[in-house]
Amino acid sequence: VLHGAFSYLMCGRCRHIEIQPPLSDSDSGQSYVRGHVDIADAIPGAVQQRASMVVSCVGVSENKIIYDIGAGNCLYAQAFTNLGYRGVAVDVERFNPGYPDFVKAEELGGFLREQGAGGFFSNHCFEHIDFDDLAALLKGMVPYIKQGACGFFVVPSAKLELVRAGIYLEEFVYGHKNLFSEESAGVFFRSIFTPSEGFIVEVEPLVSRFGFLKTRLGMLAIYAAKGKIAMAVRLGWYLAKNLTIGCREEIR
């Protein structure tokens, strides 16, 4: 499917969306991250709350290392450390030079073999990774999750009705290569962590009423100013639902 702003492929069976270049360009995505990483003095409440959920998933594992994959500003890694675990930040480059416990993505396999794992976490990172590379990354976690580690992953929920209307909302950044529906998340993760081998994969949609609202209101104003009334109405309806009953913003 080709729109003026972006093109994509969609699986008719599981409704997984593969974004095509140029929107999926990773270099542009990393440039965005470098320009928008803020080193916070305190851990925001929402980050601390999600970190606590991950820690409860890890539980009483003997290994206290939790890997924050796609760490960015390392807030989650720091939150895990504050909760008594060892938060190891993993990314393609060190976006936060002040956080000491950092591993480059290509060095993760060797680090895992030496240190082991209590848990794996990713918050809005997997959508930036090519499917084959993402599968390889997850397969590298399989032996450790078999031994009792926990995986807790969050990805944006594909807004299918908006994508089909040519409205691309996924955080407004370049570098998103794939968007998950609930169906495709279940199919993909169960293909790696197969129930026949004893893995339990739970896919849960989350409702967020105010996610990215400011940016989306700005986009609504742009559509109206340019006379794109149909798109403005479609986005306005989405925002109205977001503010009242809530919209599914994430899958975990």
mmCIF file of C-alpha atoms in Angstrom:
data_model
loop_
_atom_site.group_PDB
_atom_site.id
_atom_site.type_symbol
_atom_site.label_atom_id
_atom_site.label_comp_id
_atom_site.label_asym_id
_atom_site.label_seq_id
_atom_site.Cartn_x
_atom_site.Cartn_y
_atom_site.Cartn_z
ATOM 1 C CA VAL A 1 0.000 0.000 0.000
ATOM 2 C CA LEU A 2 1.363 3.426 -0.943
ATOM 3 C CA HIS A 3 0.379 6.705 0.668
ATOM 4 C CA GLY A 4 1.829 10.145 0.112
ATOM 5 C CA ALA A 5 3.708 10.009 3.416
ATOM 6 C CA PHE A 6 4.635 6.322 3.687
ATOM 7 C CA SER A 7 4.172 2.861 2.238
ATOM 8 C CA TYR A 8 3.720 -0.443 4.025
ATOM 9 C CA LEU A 9 3.017 -4.156 3.672
ATOM 10 C CA MET A 10 0.354 -5.797 5.815
ATOM 11 C CA CYS A 11 -0.064 -9.483 6.544
ATOM 12 C CA GLY A 12 -3.657 -10.404 5.759
ATOM 13 C CA ARG A 13 -3.619 -13.204 8.338
ATOM 14 C CA CYS A 14 -2.148 -11.617 11.459
ATOM 15 C CA ARG A 15 -2.252 -7.896 10.492
ATOM 16 C CA HIS A 16 1.397 -7.245 11.121
ATOM 17 C CA ILE A 17 2.562 -4.072 9.358
ATOM 18 C CA GLU A 18 5.979 -3.719 7.752
ATOM 19 C CA ILE A 19 6.843 -0.071 7.105
ATOM 20 C CA GLN A 20 8.823 0.529 3.911
ATOM 21 C CA PRO A 21 11.655 3.057 3.357
ATOM 22 C CA PRO A 22 12.169 5.968 3.722
ATOM 23 C CA LEU A 23 10.048 6.082 6.890
ATOM 24 C CA SER A 24 11.719 2.956 8.277
ATOM 25 C CA ASP A 25 15.250 4.308 7.862
ATOM 26 C CA SER A 26 17.185 3.436 11.012
ATOM 27 C CA ASP A 27 19.781 6.199 10.692
ATOM 28 C CA SER A 28 17.037 8.814 10.844
ATOM 29 C CA GLY A 29 15.560 7.044 13.851
ATOM 30 C CA GLN A 30 18.877 7.111 15.704
ATOM 31 C CA SER A 31 19.325 10.782 14.843
ATOM 32 C CA TYR A 32 15.952 11.459 16.414
ATOM 33 C CA VAL A 33 16.921 9.567 19.566
ATOM 34 C CA ARG A 34 20.223 11.439 19.876
ATOM 35 C CA GLY A 35 18.390 14.750 19.632
ATOM 36 C CA HIS A 36 15.670 13.862 22.122
ATOM 37 C CA VAL A 37 17.438 11.967 24.909
ATOM 38 C CA ASP A 38 17.075 13.825 28.184
ATOM 39 C CA ILE A 39 19.069 12.725 31.209
ATOM 40 C CA ALA A 40 16.528 13.067 33.996
ATOM 41 C CA ASP A 41 17.462 13.877 37.585
ATOM 42 C CA ALA A 42 14.684 11.621 38.886
ATOM 43 C CA ILE A 43 12.932 8.539 37.562
ATOM 44 C CA PRO A 44 9.415 9.478 36.349
ATOM 45 C CA GLY A 45 6.557 7.755 38.131
ATOM 46 C CA ALA A 46 5.352 5.920 35.008
ATOM 47 C CA VAL A 47 8.835 4.485 34.432
ATOM 48 C CA GLN A 48 9.152 3.412 38.068
ATOM 49 C CA GLN A 49 5.729 1.763 37.934
ATOM 50 C CA ARG A 50 6.561 -0.258 34.816
ATOM 51 C CA ALA A 51 9.975 -1.178 36.247
ATOM 52 C CA SER A 52 8.223 -2.486 39.366
ATOM 53 C CA MET A 53 6.007 -4.681 37.164
ATOM 54 C CA VAL A 54 9.095 -6.128 35.482
ATOM 55 C CA VAL A 55 10.736 -6.789 38.841
ATOM 56 C CA SER A 56 7.615 -8.615 40.036
ATOM 57 C CA CYS A 57 7.859 -10.750 36.877
ATOM 58 C CA VAL A 58 11.518 -11.544 37.605
ATOM 59 C CA GLY A 59 10.605 -12.328 41.201
ATOM 60 C CA VAL A 60 13.129 -14.189 43.332
ATOM 61 C CA SER A 61 15.454 -15.218 40.525
ATOM 62 C CA GLU A 62 18.958 -15.923 41.798
ATOM 63 C CA ASN A 63 20.371 -13.843 38.953
ATOM 64 C CA LYS A 64 19.639 -10.167 39.594
ATOM 65 C CA ILE A 65 20.549 -8.817 36.143
ATOM 66 C CA ILE A 66 17.741 -7.265 34.100
ATOM 67 C CA TYR A 67 18.691 -6.227 30.557
ATOM 68 C CA ASP A 68 17.095 -3.006 29.310
ATOM 69 C CA ILE A 69 17.214 -3.595 25.540
ATOM 70 C CA GLY A 70 17.053 -0.429 23.464
ATOM 71 C CA ALA A 71 17.877 1.494 26.608
ATOM 72 C CA GLY A 72 18.125 5.010 25.116
ATOM 73 C CA ASN A 73 18.438 7.327 28.112
ATOM 74 C CA CYS A 74 18.794 4.313 30.470
ATOM 75 C CA LEU A 75 15.914 5.368 32.738
ATOM 76 C CA TYR A 76 14.565 1.839 33.029
ATOM 77 C CA ALA A 77 18.005 0.379 33.662
ATOM 78 C CA GLN A 78 18.460 2.934 36.443
ATOM 79 C CA ALA A 79 14.998 2.129 37.824
ATOM 80 C CA PHE A 80 15.883 -1.580 38.018
ATOM 81 C CA THR A 81 19.074 -0.696 39.871
ATOM 82 C CA ASN A 82 17.113 1.491 42.282
ATOM 83 C CA LEU A 83 14.847 -1.479 42.987
ATOM 84 C CA GLY A 84 17.769 -3.649 44.093
ATOM 85 C CA TYR A 85 18.551 -5.367 40.803
ATOM 86 C CA ARG A 86 21.351 -4.725 38.316
ATOM 87 C CA GLY A 87 19.975 -2.852 35.345
ATOM 88 C CA VAL A 88 22.208 -3.408 32.306
ATOM 89 C CA ALA A 89 21.554 -0.975 29.451
ATOM 90 C CA VAL A 90 21.796 -2.459 25.932
ATOM 91 C CA ASP A 91 21.729 -0.354 22.762
ATOM 92 C CA VAL A 92 23.503 0.237 19.464
ATOM 93 C CA GLU A 93 25.372 3.161 20.982
ATOM 94 C CA ARG A 94 25.691 4.870 24.363
ATOM 95 C CA PHE A 95 23.021 7.578 24.302
ATOM 96 C CA ASN A 96 23.447 8.294 28.018
ATOM 97 C CA PRO A 97 27.186 8.563 28.796
ATOM 98 C CA GLY A 98 26.489 8.969 32.492
ATOM 99 C CA TYR A 99 25.025 5.524 33.070
ATOM 100 C CA PRO A 100 27.922 3.120 33.674
ATOM 101 C CA ASP A 101 26.416 -0.367 33.198
ATOM 102 C CA PHE A 102 26.170 -0.446 29.402
ATOM 103 C CA VAL A 103 26.622 -3.186 26.780
ATOM 104 C CA LYS A 104 26.643 -2.649 23.019
ATOM 105 C CA ALA A 105 23.991 -4.689 21.229
ATOM 106 C CA GLU A 106 26.516 -6.685 19.221
ATOM 107 C CA GLU A 107 28.316 -7.667 22.450
ATOM 108 C CA LEU A 108 25.198 -8.866 24.261
ATOM 109 C CA GLY A 109 25.663 -12.574 23.411
ATOM 110 C CA GLY A 110 29.121 -12.763 24.974
ATOM 111 C CA PHE A 111 28.013 -10.767 28.005
ATOM 112 C CA LEU A 112 25.062 -13.127 28.531
ATOM 113 C CA ARG A 113 27.300 -16.175 28.424
ATOM 114 C CA GLU A 114 29.503 -14.666 31.135
ATOM 115 C CA GLN A 115 26.865 -13.050 33.360
ATOM 116 C CA GLY A 116 23.589 -14.884 32.726
ATOM 117 C CA ALA A 117 20.197 -13.207 33.095
ATOM 118 C CA GLY A 118 17.362 -12.758 35.525
ATOM 119 C CA GLY A 119 15.160 -10.858 33.111
ATOM 120 C CA PHE A 120 14.891 -9.131 29.750
ATOM 121 C CA PHE A 121 12.965 -5.911 29.185
ATOM 122 C CA SER A 122 12.306 -3.729 26.168
ATOM 123 C CA ASN A 123 10.129 -0.632 25.994
ATOM 124 C CA HIS A 124 9.299 0.520 22.443
ATOM 125 C CA CYS A 125 12.440 -0.881 20.843
ATOM 126 C CA PHE A 126 11.508 -4.039 18.949
ATOM 127 C CA GLU A 127 9.554 -2.110 16.325
ATOM 128 C CA HIS A 128 12.880 -0.562 15.222
ATOM 129 C CA ILE A 129 14.500 -3.926 14.440
ATOM 130 C CA ASP A 130 14.197 -5.906 11.202
ATOM 131 C CA PHE A 131 12.136 -9.054 11.660
ATOM 132 C CA ASP A 132 15.033 -11.436 11.013
ATOM 133 C CA ASP A 133 17.322 -9.535 13.398
ATOM 134 C CA LEU A 134 14.590 -9.385 16.023
ATOM 135 C CA ALA A 135 14.033 -13.135 15.750
ATOM 136 C CA ALA A 136 17.773 -13.732 16.190
ATOM 137 C CA LEU A 137 17.855 -11.432 19.241
ATOM 138 C CA LEU A 138 14.950 -13.250 20.888
ATOM 139 C CA LYS A 139 16.352 -16.695 20.072
ATOM 140 C CA GLY A 140 19.471 -15.666 21.968
ATOM 141 C CA MET A 141 17.255 -15.193 25.052
ATOM 142 C CA VAL A 142 15.632 -18.623 24.792
ATOM 143 C CA PRO A 143 18.208 -20.610 26.840
ATOM 144 C CA TYR A 144 18.108 -18.068 29.678
ATOM 145 C CA ILE A 145 14.312 -17.881 29.795
ATOM 146 C CA LYS A 146 14.274 -21.699 29.816
ATOM 147 C CA GLN A 147 16.436 -21.483 32.930
ATOM 148 C CA GLY A 148 13.943 -19.175 34.660
ATOM 149 C CA ALA A 149 14.552 -15.650 33.340
ATOM 150 C CA CYS A 150 11.525 -13.520 32.475
ATOM 151 C CA GLY A 151 10.874 -11.472 29.335
ATOM 152 C CA PHE A 152 8.723 -8.329 29.517
ATOM 153 C CA PHE A 153 8.403 -6.509 26.196
ATOM 154 C CA VAL A 154 6.303 -3.472 25.217
ATOM 155 C CA VAL A 155 5.599 -2.446 21.616
ATOM 156 C CA PRO A 156 3.218 0.145 20.158
ATOM 157 C CA SER A 157 -0.154 -1.157 19.057
ATOM 158 C CA ALA A 158 -0.713 -0.687 15.329
ATOM 159 C CA LYS A 159 -3.687 1.637 14.796
ATOM 160 C CA LEU A 160 -4.939 -0.211 11.735
ATOM 161 C CA GLU A 161 -7.817 2.116 10.882
ATOM 162 C CA LEU A 162 -5.506 5.132 10.940
ATOM 163 C CA VAL A 163 -2.672 3.474 9.024
ATOM 164 C CA ARG A 164 -5.138 2.464 6.319
ATOM 165 C CA ALA A 165 -6.266 6.092 6.112
ATOM 166 C CA GLY A 166 -2.681 7.240 5.531
ATOM 167 C CA ILE A 167 -2.216 8.564 9.075
ATOM 168 C CA TYR A 168 1.011 7.301 10.635
ATOM 169 C CA LEU A 169 1.007 7.788 14.407
ATOM 170 C CA GLU A 170 3.680 5.505 15.792
ATOM 171 C CA GLU A 171 5.547 8.040 17.940
ATOM 172 C CA PHE A 172 6.196 10.267 14.912
ATOM 173 C CA VAL A 173 9.778 9.060 14.529
ATOM 174 C CA TYR A 174 11.616 7.484 11.634
ATOM 175 C CA GLY A 175 13.092 4.057 12.089
ATOM 176 C CA HIS A 176 9.945 2.021 12.815
ATOM 177 C CA LYS A 177 10.292 -1.059 10.663
ATOM 178 C CA ASN A 178 7.335 -3.071 11.921
ATOM 179 C CA LEU A 179 4.148 -2.518 13.886
ATOM 180 C CA PHE A 180 2.461 -5.280 15.859
ATOM 181 C CA SER A 181 -1.206 -6.076 16.166
ATOM 182 C CA GLU A 182 -2.324 -8.271 19.046
ATOM 183 C CA GLU A 183 -2.624 -11.156 16.595
ATOM 184 C CA SER A 184 0.824 -10.721 15.067
ATOM 185 C CA ALA A 185 2.472 -10.256 18.473
ATOM 186 C CA GLY A 186 1.004 -13.570 19.587
ATOM 187 C CA VAL A 187 2.017 -15.367 16.395
ATOM 188 C CA PHE A 188 5.541 -13.948 16.357
ATOM 189 C CA PHE A 189 6.519 -14.365 20.005
ATOM 190 C CA ARG A 190 5.023 -17.858 20.215
ATOM 191 C CA SER A 191 7.063 -18.829 17.169
ATOM 192 C CA ILE A 192 10.209 -18.059 19.206
ATOM 193 C CA PHE A 193 9.053 -19.057 22.690
ATOM 194 C CA THR A 194 7.004 -22.086 21.673
ATOM 195 C CA PRO A 195 4.370 -23.466 24.058
ATOM 196 C CA SER A 196 5.462 -26.989 23.091
ATOM 197 C CA GLU A 197 8.769 -26.276 24.852
ATOM 198 C CA GLY A 198 7.027 -25.123 28.004
ATOM 199 C CA PHE A 199 7.086 -21.356 27.409
ATOM 200 C CA ILE A 200 4.128 -19.232 28.454
ATOM 201 C CA VAL A 201 3.513 -16.175 26.255
ATOM 202 C CA GLU A 202 0.864 -13.679 27.355
ATOM 203 C CA VAL A 203 -0.137 -10.828 25.019
ATOM 204 C CA GLU A 204 -1.939 -7.985 26.749
ATOM 205 C CA PRO A 205 -3.235 -4.757 25.163
ATOM 206 C CA LEU A 206 -2.866 -1.637 27.289
ATOM 207 C CA VAL A 207 -5.240 1.326 27.241
ATOM 208 C CA SER A 208 -3.740 4.807 27.408
ATOM 209 C CA ARG A 209 -5.988 7.855 27.199
ATOM 210 C CA PHE A 210 -3.378 10.556 26.772
ATOM 211 C CA GLY A 211 -0.503 8.898 24.919
ATOM 212 C CA PHE A 212 1.287 11.344 22.608
ATOM 213 C CA LEU A 213 -1.763 13.640 22.687
ATOM 214 C CA LYS A 214 0.087 16.926 22.190
ATOM 215 C CA THR A 215 1.837 15.786 19.013
ATOM 216 C CA ARG A 216 -1.351 14.310 17.616
ATOM 217 C CA LEU A 217 -3.283 17.505 18.232
ATOM 218 C CA GLY A 218 -0.568 19.289 16.268
ATOM 219 C CA MET A 219 -1.027 16.860 13.395
ATOM 220 C CA LEU A 220 -4.784 17.413 13.510
ATOM 221 C CA ALA A 221 -4.236 21.165 13.145
ATOM 222 C CA ILE A 222 -1.925 20.602 10.165
ATOM 223 C CA TYR A 223 -4.485 18.411 8.393
ATOM 224 C CA ALA A 224 -7.199 21.037 8.951
ATOM 225 C CA ALA A 225 -4.978 23.873 7.751
ATOM 226 C CA LYS A 226 -4.087 21.968 4.565
ATOM 227 C CA GLY A 227 -7.710 21.159 3.816
ATOM 228 C CA LYS A 228 -7.315 17.418 4.406
ATOM 229 C CA ILE A 229 -10.720 17.261 6.009
ATOM 230 C CA ALA A 230 -11.297 13.497 5.734
ATOM 231 C CA MET A 231 -7.996 12.757 7.467
ATOM 232 C CA ALA A 232 -8.641 15.460 10.069
ATOM 233 C CA VAL A 233 -12.046 13.943 10.852
ATOM 234 C CA ARG A 234 -10.594 10.440 11.117
ATOM 235 C CA LEU A 235 -7.818 11.587 13.445
ATOM 236 C CA GLY A 236 -10.236 13.743 15.435
ATOM 237 C CA TRP A 237 -12.470 10.722 16.017
ATOM 238 C CA TYR A 238 -9.471 8.735 17.225
ATOM 239 C CA LEU A 239 -8.498 11.522 19.634
ATOM 240 C CA ALA A 240 -12.056 11.763 20.951
ATOM 241 C CA LYS A 241 -11.993 8.042 21.747
ATOM 242 C CA ASN A 242 -8.534 8.442 23.292
ATOM 243 C CA LEU A 243 -9.825 11.123 25.672
ATOM 244 C CA THR A 244 -13.032 9.332 26.659
ATOM 245 C CA ILE A 245 -13.022 5.553 26.606
ATOM 246 C CA GLY A 246 -9.288 5.165 25.879
ATOM 247 C CA CYS A 247 -7.466 3.651 22.907
ATOM 248 C CA ARG A 248 -5.116 0.693 22.807
ATOM 249 C CA GLU A 249 -1.718 2.359 22.577
ATOM 250 C CA GLU A 250 0.603 -0.496 23.487
ATOM 251 C CA ILE A 251 0.941 -4.257 23.533
ATOM 252 C CA ARG A 252 3.007 -6.031 26.160
#
